[in-house]
Amino acid sequence: MININALNMDSRELNKKIKESIEEGHKEINIINVLGQRFIGNGIQNKDLKITINGTVGNDLGMFMDGVDIELFGNAQDGVGNTLNSGTICVHGRAGDVVGYAARGGKIFIEKDVGYRVGIHMKEFKKNVPTVVVGGSAGSFLGEYMAGGILVILNLDSPKIMKADAIGTGMHGGKIYIRGDVNANNIGKEVVILDIDDDDYKILTSILGEYGKRFNFNSEDLLKDKFIKLKAISHRPYGNLYAY
Amino acid sequence: MSVLDKLLPEFFIKVDRDLCIKCGQCVNNCGFSALLQDKDKNVKPIHEKCVACQRCMFVCPTRAIQIMKFPGTQKHNDYWNPEYISNIKKQANTGGILLTAAGTDKLHPIIFDRLFLDACQVTNPSIDPLREPMEIISYLGEKPIDIAIEFKDNSYILKNKLKPNIKLSSPIIFAAMSYGAISLNAHKSLARAARECGILMNTGEGGLHKDLYEYADNIIVQVASGRFGVDPDYLKRAAAIEIKVGQGAKPGIGGHLPGYKVDDEVSSTRMIPKGTDALSPAPHHDIYSIEDLAQLITSLKEATDYSKPVGVKIAAVHNVAAIASGVARADADYIVIDGFRGGTGAAPTMIRDHIGIPIELAIAAVDDRLRKEKIRNKVSIVAAGGIRHAADMTKILALGADFVTIGTASLIAMGCTLCQKCYTGNCSWGIATQRPDLVDRLNPDEVSKKLVNLIRGWSLELKEIMGALGINAIESLIGNRERLRALELSKETLDVLGVKPAGR
């Protein structure tokens, strides 16, 4: 375990320090006084590294990351887990736009609200199924062009009918689970609203169990509430676009 | 099917019954199933399916096949040409977007052909590259503004801290063509030739197949909006990383690999399920400003420890110089500018033919602007889109490019006959297809040699032309507009090009 005080450090300096600590063989890195530094954990490949962060991180936390466990006590800005390959990012606070952009694996747990375009372009391949769970609500264009993975919106402190617009536009794979409901006008024409079935219930039980453990609450009660599922109508939504 | 649904064939396949030995080679070789054999082994053409890829003509041992325009004519009309009429009928049948491939074939003005290179004669005596050294080694990446050298212990020590650069033996890069759009054997051929020639190939936005890992030092990997195949290993297994914002054949249009082309290997390379559409729309939804672009550039540099150049590819469009200036200031190490003659595996026809500007004007404008802003050293400029031969390459270097990429030219070296049907996935030459029977026709051993020969030939010609210009280092050619004169170009065009009219 190594402590890094990020006070007055710029992003590059901090990230260099993190990489040096990894090379020295540290398995746990604790960073304090983070104030807007970007790219923390960016591109790091390490299956058994844990980074704990106190403060507010800047953009692109854990971008291109592969296998690290990041726990952030504070808010995050845009691009959390952008193009994430594997690993876990847990944010005890809010996060900004494009959380989990094009993620192809790993888990992203956000305690409170997130911004726009969350989970867009997420993909999945065989066992790599990226998962994003948001405790609060999400902005518009949620899951746009989503090609795989699982997005869960819990609406814990927000209205149970999501106000976000254009949810799942261009979606052609994966699943979006929402605790509560959405208005049919607010979803893309490529998705359908379905009730959850037994398989979904199993998936949610497992994901929410892990999410609840991270944030110290019992998730079982949540599962008694109404959940809906958004699913793509086709894995080739634009198959009839061309005259050839 | 009503007569209204029918389209006339574009081509006519003529089989000479006297010459045909009924061997069936043509039938086996047609990827488009335009030839059949009846029970007596007579070859029966289906003219509607012929795309004039010419494979049958090349393989016929007795030269019994001829492909020609379908005989029979419409009333002559210079305005409503047969292509436009056929297109309207296609759209009336389907209600869809017209698709095409391999770059625009319209007769837009060709500036290259109106530009002439200098032959200095006695003013700046010609150099004979056969006996004089001719330097065409080029470096991709940011250059320092000045060089600080210290002389110590009888040797010179460079004091500058240089940004990462890649050394290329010739200013040529194989253009970005993704695995998916072209076959794995085509990709292997390009990678092998790039390594042998000491140049680079670009994977396009389709991920990096594991068979190409060994060529890492000669590979540029692309990061586009869909992020196909992008993981930390992908970024590390490359000499340079390129963010694709736009491309010349379809500026403002993203990539769309139809699900039927996503087979097992393509799906594992792109990391998506088999059979799903691979969509990478034009906008990167994490880039909404030049600051966001700067951030993605820095993200990629952070992920690779600032060890390799990061470039940005944009299309040649209006205000391209201002855009390029922003990209240079966003800390890109190189900029690819792709002119409107760039090729592609699939583009909407209307966009391919009507959006974008010629690469000659774009390069001249960008080079001029970056020089005036005193940031030209910050980026290498790569010219892409329709470079046909070594003279085009030399002219575009004289207009301000550091490198050219060759896509269509390299495909032609591999056997492509520009039938422009890449998007169908039936390429008879095994290039733009994933059908195993067709891919097997392209032998990387044989084809990579063709590519090596092409690069060698162009490099020798470049040296010869430079010699005629009285120049012995490529650095002296880049942006050297005094070595160009223009014939019959407007004053405005000359102004953008910064070139004098012939005779001055």
XYZ file of C-alpha atoms in Angstrom:
748
model
C 0.000 0.000 0.000
C 1.308 3.385 -0.995
C -0.187 6.811 -0.363
C 0.018 9.538 -2.992
C -0.899 13.114 -2.168
C -2.121 14.634 -5.428
C -2.221 18.187 -4.084
C -0.815 20.599 -6.710
C 0.162 17.720 -9.000
C -0.833 17.926 -12.640
C -2.436 14.955 -14.388
C 0.694 13.750 -16.121
C 2.764 13.889 -12.970
C 0.115 11.996 -10.990
C -0.268 9.280 -13.612
C 3.482 8.890 -13.853
C 3.601 8.495 -10.083
C 0.871 5.819 -10.251
C 2.726 3.880 -12.944
C 5.963 4.094 -10.975
C 4.189 2.742 -7.894
C 2.892 -0.197 -9.933
C 6.396 -0.903 -11.214
C 7.652 -0.878 -7.649
C 5.210 -3.707 -7.027
C 2.515 -1.985 -5.001
C -0.848 -3.721 -5.142
C -2.798 -0.981 -3.380
C -2.545 2.693 -4.172
C -4.331 5.300 -2.105
C -4.566 8.777 -3.644
C -5.780 11.775 -1.665
C -6.505 15.407 -2.515
C -7.435 14.675 -6.104
C -8.816 17.829 -7.691
C -9.722 17.432 -11.347
C -6.733 15.379 -12.484
C -7.560 13.524 -15.698
C -6.744 10.104 -17.128
C -6.265 8.374 -13.774
C -5.728 4.648 -14.364
C -5.652 5.201 -18.106
C -4.525 2.150 -20.102
C -3.247 0.310 -17.031
C -3.252 -3.483 -17.369
C -3.177 -5.147 -13.994
C -5.503 -7.832 -12.690
C -4.826 -7.414 -8.979
C -4.317 -3.719 -8.418
C -6.590 -1.594 -6.266
C -6.627 2.184 -6.525
C -8.553 4.199 -3.941
C -9.134 7.857 -4.729
C -10.347 10.649 -2.477
C -11.480 13.877 -4.117
C -12.979 14.863 -7.452
C -11.446 13.273 -10.529
C -11.279 14.882 -13.952
C -12.253 13.347 -17.282
C -11.485 9.861 -18.569
C -11.098 8.017 -15.272
C -10.006 4.457 -16.119
C -10.094 4.924 -19.900
C -8.742 1.904 -21.853
C -8.250 0.249 -18.464
C -7.756 -3.500 -18.218
C -8.336 -5.203 -14.889
C -7.848 -2.627 -12.121
C -10.267 -2.032 -9.234
C -10.808 1.703 -8.769
C -12.836 3.011 -5.834
C -13.520 6.740 -5.923
C -14.838 8.596 -2.887
C -16.083 11.750 -4.565
C -17.560 12.841 -7.872
C -16.254 12.091 -11.350
C -16.451 14.169 -14.491
C -16.954 12.874 -18.056
C -15.734 9.667 -19.637
C -15.568 7.305 -16.634
C -14.521 3.908 -18.019
C -14.350 5.154 -21.618
C -13.501 2.116 -23.800
C -13.016 0.032 -20.644
C -11.646 -3.439 -21.314
C -12.016 -5.040 -17.888
C -11.852 -4.141 -14.201
C -14.194 -2.322 -11.842
C -14.782 1.377 -11.314
C -16.886 2.301 -8.312
C -17.860 5.962 -7.860
C -19.273 7.058 -4.500
C -20.896 10.149 -5.948
C -22.000 11.460 -9.331
C -20.442 11.021 -12.751
C -20.688 13.097 -15.916
C -21.316 12.269 -19.568
C -20.281 9.265 -21.685
C -19.755 6.836 -18.800
C -18.681 3.475 -20.256
C -18.412 4.702 -23.872
C -17.703 1.656 -26.073
C -16.827 -0.418 -23.001
C -16.268 -4.045 -23.963
C -15.965 -5.527 -20.503
C -15.655 -4.662 -16.831
C -18.061 -3.097 -14.341
C -18.876 0.511 -13.611
C -20.903 1.298 -10.477
C -22.073 4.878 -9.946
C -23.820 5.758 -6.672
C -25.773 8.812 -7.832
C -26.750 10.472 -11.116
C -24.915 10.378 -14.421
C -24.978 12.752 -17.396
C -25.755 12.300 -21.063
C -24.815 9.511 -23.525
C -24.046 6.922 -20.864
C -23.288 3.385 -22.060
C -23.281 4.322 -25.742
C -21.519 2.032 -28.202
C -21.054 -0.607 -25.481
C -20.176 -3.959 -26.978
C -19.989 -7.529 -25.826
C -18.105 -10.526 -27.088
C -18.547 -13.989 -25.637
C -17.767 -13.744 -21.894
C -16.898 -10.054 -22.006
C -20.122 -8.326 -21.011
C -19.647 -4.769 -19.747
C -21.997 -3.723 -16.952
C -22.911 -0.202 -15.879
C -25.127 0.374 -12.832
C -26.346 3.880 -11.988
C -27.998 4.518 -8.624
C -29.616 7.789 -9.624
C -31.005 8.813 -12.992
C -29.379 9.296 -16.388
C -29.520 11.956 -19.099
C -30.610 11.630 -22.710
C -29.176 9.295 -25.348
C -28.682 6.562 -22.774
C -27.365 3.401 -24.483
C -27.259 4.967 -27.945
C -25.849 2.581 -30.583
C -25.456 0.016 -27.817
C -24.265 -3.273 -29.316
C -24.007 -5.320 -26.136
C -23.580 -5.248 -22.373
C -25.919 -4.428 -19.514
C -27.037 -0.994 -18.335
C -29.041 -0.653 -15.111
C -30.680 2.597 -14.000
C -32.046 2.447 -10.448
C -33.676 5.904 -10.085
C -33.148 5.713 -6.308
C -33.693 9.400 -5.566
C -35.380 10.416 -8.784
C -38.846 10.134 -10.363
C -39.673 6.582 -11.353
C -40.571 7.664 -14.872
C -37.357 8.621 -16.643
C -37.342 12.010 -18.290
C -34.313 11.362 -20.457
C -34.914 11.409 -24.198
C -33.775 9.194 -27.092
C -33.001 6.196 -24.914
C -31.532 3.293 -26.887
C -31.466 5.049 -30.256
C -29.717 2.854 -32.807
C -29.380 0.082 -30.219
C -28.690 -3.325 -31.767
C -27.592 -5.470 -28.819
C -27.411 -5.637 -25.032
C -30.030 -4.785 -22.424
C -31.084 -1.696 -20.507
C -32.897 -2.309 -17.202
C -34.756 0.573 -15.621
C -36.283 0.581 -12.152
C -39.557 2.346 -12.845
C -40.725 3.121 -16.320
C -40.140 5.167 -19.457
C -42.537 6.967 -21.699
C -42.737 5.367 -25.158
C -42.058 8.793 -26.710
C -38.674 8.903 -25.041
C -37.153 5.747 -26.508
C -35.540 5.159 -29.888
C -37.555 3.365 -32.547
C -35.003 0.556 -32.555
C -35.989 -0.716 -29.080
C -38.978 -2.282 -27.385
C -40.092 -2.039 -23.749
C -40.495 -5.448 -22.132
C -41.308 -6.769 -18.681
C -38.450 -8.582 -17.001
C -38.511 -12.370 -17.056
C -36.880 -14.964 -14.797
C -33.525 -14.738 -16.555
C -33.512 -10.968 -16.170
C -34.395 -11.378 -12.513
C -31.374 -13.660 -12.048
C -29.074 -11.210 -13.836
C -30.383 -8.310 -11.766
C -30.113 -10.232 -8.501
C -26.474 -10.930 -9.149
C -25.570 -7.443 -10.381
C -27.498 -5.614 -7.678
C -26.083 -7.902 -5.013
C -22.606 -6.789 -5.974
C -23.707 -3.155 -6.338
C -25.360 -3.218 -2.895
C -22.223 -4.636 -1.304
C -20.177 -1.788 -2.771
C -22.498 0.875 -1.364
C -23.507 -0.884 1.855
C -27.184 -1.420 1.330
C -29.498 -4.350 0.909
C -30.495 -4.576 -2.718
C -33.056 -7.310 -2.234
C -35.837 -4.835 -1.464
C -35.196 -3.029 -4.735
C -36.028 -6.130 -6.704
C -39.592 -6.043 -5.382
C -40.129 -2.837 -7.365
C -41.158 -2.629 -10.986
C -38.325 -3.012 -13.478
C -38.577 -2.779 -17.240
C -36.196 -3.973 -19.901
C -35.276 -2.254 -23.171
C -34.072 -4.544 -25.890
C -33.114 -4.022 -29.531
C -35.661 -5.154 -32.089
C -32.922 -6.232 -34.489
C -29.164 -6.740 -34.460
C -29.180 -5.140 -37.915
C -31.327 -2.004 -37.429
C -30.143 -0.423 -40.665
C -30.245 -3.535 -42.827
C -32.829 -2.031 -45.193
C -31.197 1.324 -45.618
C -29.541 0.742 -48.961
C -30.662 0.279 -52.558
C -27.465 -1.577 -53.613
C -41.842 -9.155 -61.147
C -43.269 -6.363 -63.239
C -41.396 -4.883 -66.167
C -41.111 -1.699 -64.088
C -38.935 -3.572 -61.553
C -36.466 -4.694 -64.185
C -33.118 -3.069 -64.866
C -31.129 -3.519 -68.038
C -27.752 -5.191 -67.564
C -24.775 -2.879 -67.491
C -22.430 -5.349 -69.144
C -22.610 -8.043 -71.776
C -20.597 -11.256 -71.473
C -19.685 -12.655 -74.873
C -18.480 -16.267 -74.876
C -16.841 -17.357 -78.133
C -18.169 -20.866 -78.746
C -15.294 -21.710 -81.115
C -12.615 -20.819 -78.589
C -14.353 -22.106 -75.417
C -12.995 -25.474 -74.273
C -15.721 -25.792 -71.598
C -13.125 -26.014 -68.799
C -15.370 -24.130 -66.356
C -12.602 -21.886 -65.002
C -14.664 -18.756 -65.664
C -17.675 -20.210 -63.874
C -15.642 -21.142 -60.790
C -13.890 -17.799 -60.705
C -16.907 -15.477 -60.916
C -17.670 -14.271 -57.388
C -20.926 -12.761 -58.607
C -22.345 -15.986 -60.153
C -22.722 -14.332 -63.537
C -21.635 -17.458 -65.407
C -23.161 -20.943 -65.326
C -22.567 -24.199 -67.183
C -25.443 -26.242 -68.607
C -25.528 -30.038 -68.685
C -23.420 -30.054 -71.864
C -20.860 -27.813 -70.096
C -21.722 -24.876 -72.343
C -21.049 -21.570 -70.580
C -24.218 -19.515 -70.087
C -23.804 -15.884 -69.119
C -26.233 -14.051 -66.836
C -25.516 -10.528 -68.014
C -27.504 -8.865 -65.184
C -25.058 -10.169 -62.593
C -21.831 -9.125 -64.343
C -19.922 -6.223 -62.730
C -16.970 -6.291 -65.162
C -14.462 -7.388 -62.524
C -12.754 -9.181 -65.437
C -11.686 -12.207 -63.396
C -13.174 -14.555 -66.037
C -11.252 -12.796 -68.800
C -7.981 -13.155 -66.908
C -8.445 -16.836 -66.067
C -9.803 -18.046 -69.433
C -6.994 -20.130 -70.968
C -8.213 -19.577 -74.538
C -9.299 -15.932 -74.284
C -12.818 -16.951 -75.201
C -14.537 -14.341 -73.026
C -15.096 -10.673 -73.640
C -16.910 -8.269 -71.355
C -18.419 -5.262 -73.070
C -21.020 -2.614 -72.448
C -24.493 -4.015 -72.866
C -25.439 -3.397 -76.460
C -28.603 -1.519 -77.207
C -28.900 2.111 -76.423
C -31.124 4.751 -74.977
C -31.723 7.927 -76.923
C -28.574 9.986 -76.528
C -28.746 12.480 -73.690
C -25.715 14.254 -72.246
C -27.597 15.436 -69.162
C -29.623 12.358 -68.155
C -26.919 9.790 -68.586
C -27.686 6.050 -68.357
C -26.228 5.805 -64.827
C -28.590 8.439 -63.442
C -31.585 6.810 -65.115
C -30.628 3.394 -63.756
C -30.103 4.886 -60.281
C -33.578 6.408 -60.271
C -35.035 3.042 -61.203
C -33.081 1.307 -58.419
C -34.355 3.788 -55.866
C -37.886 3.571 -57.211
C -37.634 -0.187 -56.632
C -36.225 -0.091 -53.097
C -36.564 3.346 -51.520
C -32.986 3.040 -50.278
C -29.700 4.921 -50.368
C -27.526 4.203 -53.407
C -24.247 2.557 -52.497
C -20.981 2.437 -54.347
C -17.320 1.775 -53.649
C -13.697 2.483 -54.553
C -13.857 6.261 -54.865
C -15.568 8.710 -57.171
C -15.395 8.002 -60.908
C -16.839 11.370 -61.984
C -14.905 13.675 -64.258
C -14.270 16.452 -61.754
C -11.353 18.718 -62.705
C -8.044 16.969 -62.016
C -5.598 19.546 -60.689
C -2.708 17.049 -60.623
C -2.838 16.849 -64.412
C -2.617 20.648 -64.728
C 0.514 20.871 -62.608
C 3.980 20.384 -64.040
C 7.225 19.762 -62.244
C 10.419 21.664 -62.924
C 13.485 20.405 -64.737
C 16.149 22.734 -63.480
C 18.821 22.102 -66.116
C 21.661 24.565 -65.576
C 20.026 26.864 -62.987
C 20.190 24.243 -60.295
C 21.940 21.352 -61.993
C 20.148 18.027 -62.166
C 21.406 15.233 -59.958
C 21.867 11.668 -61.125
C 20.303 9.403 -58.493
C 22.177 6.422 -59.949
C 25.458 7.730 -58.604
C 24.544 10.495 -56.135
C 22.916 9.797 -52.762
C 19.229 10.716 -52.804
C 17.608 11.012 -49.397
C 13.958 9.936 -49.252
C 13.892 8.614 -45.685
C 11.024 10.367 -43.920
C 10.073 10.771 -40.269
C 6.457 10.734 -39.101
C 5.845 12.921 -36.050
C 6.489 16.311 -34.479
C 9.853 17.971 -35.194
C 11.668 20.383 -32.878
C 11.722 24.070 -33.892
C 15.486 24.193 -33.603
C 18.245 21.739 -32.917
C 20.643 22.156 -30.015
C 23.871 20.222 -30.452
C 26.823 19.965 -28.123
C 30.283 18.888 -29.174
C 31.842 16.731 -26.492
C 34.549 14.077 -26.483
C 34.949 14.288 -30.253
C 31.281 13.595 -30.910
C 28.070 15.523 -31.352
C 25.326 15.117 -28.787
C 21.740 16.131 -29.542
C 20.444 18.212 -26.633
C 16.779 18.355 -27.745
C 14.231 16.055 -26.234
C 12.489 14.721 -29.334
C 8.870 13.664 -29.559
C 8.384 10.086 -30.815
C 8.936 9.769 -34.568
C 8.705 6.814 -36.924
C 11.352 6.345 -39.573
C 10.028 5.343 -43.007
C 12.317 4.426 -45.868
C 9.989 6.139 -48.327
C 7.217 8.727 -47.789
C 4.494 6.183 -48.534
C 1.932 4.586 -46.189
C -0.640 1.940 -47.101
C -3.991 3.646 -46.539
C -6.435 2.671 -43.796
C -8.514 -0.285 -44.939
C -10.195 -2.348 -42.251
C -10.249 -6.091 -41.811
C -13.869 -6.666 -42.595
C -13.882 -4.332 -45.568
C -10.925 -6.251 -47.018
C -9.893 -9.831 -46.382
C -7.377 -11.137 -43.877
C -5.097 -12.273 -46.705
C -5.179 -8.746 -48.116
C -4.279 -7.372 -44.674
C -1.438 -9.868 -44.320
C -0.080 -8.907 -47.731
C -0.075 -5.228 -46.805
C 1.578 -5.859 -43.437
C 4.255 -8.081 -44.928
C 5.024 -5.590 -47.698
C 5.124 -2.702 -45.232
C 7.695 -4.534 -43.121
C 9.803 -5.477 -46.099
C 9.776 -1.918 -47.476
C 10.302 -0.221 -44.103
C 7.028 1.662 -44.339
C 3.664 1.497 -42.551
C 0.255 -0.047 -43.138
C -2.936 1.148 -41.463
C -5.450 -1.305 -39.998
C -8.438 0.979 -40.465
C -11.089 0.784 -37.791
C -11.611 -2.961 -37.757
C -9.319 -4.115 -34.975
C -6.050 -5.987 -35.283
C -6.136 -9.685 -36.137
C -3.755 -11.807 -34.059
C -1.925 -12.901 -37.211
C -0.769 -9.294 -37.609
C 0.697 -8.908 -34.112
C 4.195 -9.716 -35.384
C 4.094 -6.696 -37.699
C 3.510 -4.216 -34.848
C 6.456 -1.991 -35.804
C 4.949 -1.370 -39.231
C 1.345 -0.852 -38.226
C -0.801 2.193 -37.565
C -3.939 1.295 -35.622
C -7.074 3.349 -35.951
C -9.441 4.522 -33.244
C -12.840 5.524 -34.629
C -16.154 6.286 -32.960
C -17.183 2.624 -32.671
C -13.837 1.716 -31.029
C -13.867 -1.691 -32.697
C -11.172 -3.954 -31.340
C -9.682 -1.136 -29.260
C -8.145 -2.442 -26.043
C -4.819 -1.674 -24.351
C -3.054 -4.461 -26.277
C -4.292 -3.059 -29.585
C -2.885 0.361 -28.713
C 0.436 -1.131 -27.631
C 0.823 -3.380 -30.679
C 1.295 -0.511 -33.118
C 3.915 1.988 -34.185
C 1.388 4.823 -34.248
C -2.252 5.446 -33.323
C -4.670 7.326 -35.538
C -7.997 8.849 -34.549
C -10.344 8.705 -37.511
C -12.630 11.700 -37.612
C -13.419 11.712 -41.315
C -12.526 10.122 -44.613
C -12.384 11.535 -48.122
C -14.783 9.201 -49.877
C -17.540 10.009 -47.409
C -16.830 13.069 -45.268
C -19.212 13.317 -42.355
C -20.347 9.729 -42.801
C -19.356 6.928 -40.464
C -18.539 3.304 -41.035
C -21.161 0.610 -41.420
C -20.007 -2.954 -41.905
C -23.175 -4.930 -42.639
C -23.813 -7.894 -40.353
C -23.526 -10.443 -43.155
C -19.819 -9.583 -43.459
C -19.214 -10.135 -39.718
C -18.074 -13.772 -39.643
C -16.281 -15.597 -36.790
C -12.864 -14.076 -37.406
C -14.149 -10.544 -38.047
C -16.332 -10.754 -34.946
C -13.458 -11.821 -32.690
C -11.140 -9.163 -34.155
C -13.744 -6.427 -33.765
C -14.927 -7.943 -30.457
C -18.603 -8.003 -31.413
C -21.065 -10.877 -31.853
C -21.201 -12.622 -35.215
C -23.771 -11.248 -37.639
C -24.388 -7.896 -35.951
C -23.934 -4.653 -37.824
C -20.672 -2.907 -36.973
C -21.751 0.724 -36.693
C -19.281 3.525 -36.149
C -21.117 6.767 -36.851
C -19.185 9.833 -37.949
C -19.385 11.754 -34.667
C -17.299 10.519 -31.785
C -19.728 11.127 -28.944
C -16.868 11.916 -26.618
C -15.616 14.646 -28.987
C -17.724 17.777 -29.232
C -14.937 20.341 -29.520
C -11.263 20.736 -30.284
C -10.634 20.483 -26.521
C -12.357 17.092 -26.476
C -10.189 15.980 -29.401
C -7.116 17.168 -27.500
C -8.301 15.097 -24.569
C -8.670 11.914 -26.637
C -5.212 12.483 -28.092
C -3.788 12.864 -24.582
C -5.757 9.811 -23.374
C -4.142 7.712 -26.080
C -0.716 9.112 -25.260
C -1.234 8.443 -21.552
C -2.298 4.884 -22.306
C 0.892 4.315 -24.276
C 3.269 6.340 -22.087
C 3.858 9.035 -24.720
C 5.883 6.487 -26.671
C 4.251 6.727 -30.090
C 2.870 9.369 -32.438
C -0.871 9.954 -32.353
C -2.434 11.225 -35.556
C -5.845 12.466 -36.629
C -7.459 11.723 -39.967
C -9.842 14.296 -41.402
C -11.449 14.708 -44.796
C -10.583 17.533 -47.181
C -13.547 19.872 -46.755
C -14.316 23.592 -46.576
C -12.123 25.469 -44.075
C -9.808 22.460 -43.845
C -6.858 24.724 -42.990
C -8.580 26.077 -39.880
C -9.567 22.552 -38.848
C -6.008 21.293 -39.340
C -4.651 24.187 -37.309
C -6.927 23.163 -34.440
C -5.866 19.540 -34.758
C -2.182 20.526 -34.679
C -2.804 22.632 -31.579
C -4.640 19.699 -29.980
C -1.221 18.007 -29.879
C -1.652 15.592 -32.775
C 1.707 14.384 -34.118
C 0.439 13.988 -37.638
C -2.657 14.868 -39.664
C -4.005 12.780 -42.498
C -6.002 14.845 -44.970
C -8.105 12.683 -47.225
C -9.211 14.225 -50.524
C -12.535 13.664 -52.245
C -11.035 11.048 -54.543
C -10.377 8.708 -51.634
C -11.643 5.167 -51.990
C -13.804 3.126 -49.661
C -15.467 -0.256 -49.408
C -18.899 1.331 -49.320
C -20.177 4.888 -49.551
C -23.489 6.465 -50.382
C -23.052 7.423 -54.056
C -24.360 10.975 -53.684
C -21.951 11.712 -50.843
C -18.966 10.177 -52.580
C -19.539 12.234 -55.724
C -20.631 15.559 -54.265
C -18.952 16.180 -50.901
C -15.370 17.151 -50.237
C -12.658 18.997 -52.137
C -9.575 17.988 -54.146
C -6.589 16.945 -52.066
C -4.240 19.284 -53.988
C -6.080 22.386 -52.732
C -6.492 21.033 -49.201
C -2.806 20.206 -48.746
C -1.637 23.548 -50.135
C -4.089 25.433 -47.897
C -3.158 23.470 -44.770
C 0.606 23.718 -45.322
C 0.310 27.457 -45.973
C -1.800 28.091 -42.882
C 0.393 26.050 -40.535
C 3.504 27.826 -41.821
C 1.908 31.242 -41.315
C 0.943 30.240 -37.788
C 4.470 28.930 -37.216
C 3.261 25.492 -36.147
C 4.110 23.529 -39.286
C 6.813 21.615 -37.380
C 4.248 20.375 -34.848
C 2.693 17.908 -37.290
C 3.545 15.735 -40.240
C 1.019 16.208 -43.032
C -0.136 13.055 -44.792
C -1.944 13.439 -48.116
C -4.478 10.761 -48.974
C -7.062 10.157 -51.635
C -6.437 9.355 -55.255
C -2.644 9.329 -55.578
C -2.197 7.428 -58.867
C 1.548 7.412 -59.510
C 4.924 8.727 -58.392
C 4.407 12.073 -60.159
C 1.157 12.722 -58.248
C 3.113 11.864 -55.097
C 5.927 14.272 -55.966
C 3.471 17.064 -56.812
C 1.557 16.717 -53.555
C 4.840 16.725 -51.594
C 5.808 19.929 -53.416
C 2.442 21.381 -52.362
C 3.281 20.724 -48.715
C 2.627 17.093 -47.728
C 5.241 15.032 -45.879
C 3.734 11.655 -46.814
C 1.185 10.102 -49.119
C -1.057 7.154 -48.423
C -1.974 4.769 -51.178
C -5.158 2.754 -50.918
C -6.667 2.272 -54.363
C -3.218 2.010 -55.981
C -2.205 -0.721 -53.538
C -5.446 -2.616 -54.198
C -4.824 -2.455 -57.937
C -1.351 -3.900 -57.317
C -3.139 -6.742 -55.495
C -5.371 -7.466 -58.479
C -8.311 -5.070 -58.047
C -9.903 -4.060 -61.340
C -12.022 -1.237 -59.885
C -15.387 -2.818 -60.566
C -16.599 -0.765 -57.572
C -18.655 -3.534 -55.999
C -16.644 -3.966 -52.757
C -19.791 -3.524 -50.631
C -21.350 -6.710 -52.022
C -18.639 -8.864 -50.440
C -18.301 -10.927 -53.649
C -14.891 -9.657 -54.802
C -13.692 -12.253 -57.295
C -10.081 -11.281 -56.610
C -10.306 -12.163 -52.904
C -9.649 -8.613 -51.731
C -12.900 -6.975 -50.568
C -14.606 -10.125 -49.340
C -14.854 -12.479 -46.384
C -16.088 -15.476 -48.405
C -13.503 -18.211 -47.661
C -13.549 -19.570 -51.239
C -12.674 -16.117 -52.590
C -10.227 -15.096 -49.828
C -8.162 -18.232 -50.561
C -7.431 -16.914 -54.059
C -5.268 -14.162 -52.665
C -1.894 -15.539 -51.707
C -0.029 -13.203 -49.311
C 3.361 -14.521 -50.510
C 2.617 -13.601 -54.085
C 0.669 -10.421 -53.438
C 3.063 -8.893 -50.913
C 5.794 -9.136 -53.580
C 3.615 -7.105 -55.954
C 3.219 -4.440 -53.282
C 6.950 -4.416 -52.541
C 7.605 -3.945 -56.262
C 5.126 -1.080 -56.421
C 6.749 0.764 -53.510
C 10.203 0.153 -54.978
C 9.122 1.448 -58.385
C 7.525 4.591 -56.995
C 10.507 5.258 -54.735
C 12.922 4.972 -57.667
C 10.749 7.302 -59.732
C 10.555 9.772 -56.858
C 14.354 9.820 -56.721
C 14.610 10.308 -60.491
C 12.119 13.185 -60.438
C 13.896 14.796 -57.492
C 17.138 14.495 -59.420
C 15.569 16.285 -62.391
C 14.420 18.992 -60.003
C 17.966 19.387 -58.715
C 16.937 18.258 -55.244
C 18.721 15.527 -53.303
C 16.750 15.432 -50.052
C 13.049 15.013 -49.572
C 13.088 17.766 -46.965
C 13.937 20.216 -49.779
C 10.986 19.017 -51.857
C 8.257 19.319 -49.221
C 6.311 22.555 -49.695
C 8.659 23.654 -52.493
C 6.036 25.253 -54.758
C 8.727 26.934 -56.867
C 9.275 23.501 -58.425
C 5.694 23.513 -59.764
C 3.982 25.443 -62.556
C 0.323 25.298 -63.529
C -1.335 25.157 -66.937
C -4.828 26.592 -67.411
C -5.843 26.854 -63.777
C -7.818 29.868 -62.577
C -6.170 32.709 -60.710
C -8.134 31.759 -57.572
C -6.966 28.143 -57.741
C -3.371 29.266 -58.261
C -3.756 31.559 -55.271
C -4.804 28.667 -53.018
C -2.117 26.388 -54.441
C 0.553 29.074 -54.170
C 1.804 28.034 -57.597
C 2.797 30.262 -60.532
C 1.325 29.793 -64.004
C 3.478 27.963 -66.556
C 5.769 30.390 -68.368
C 6.650 32.449 -65.316
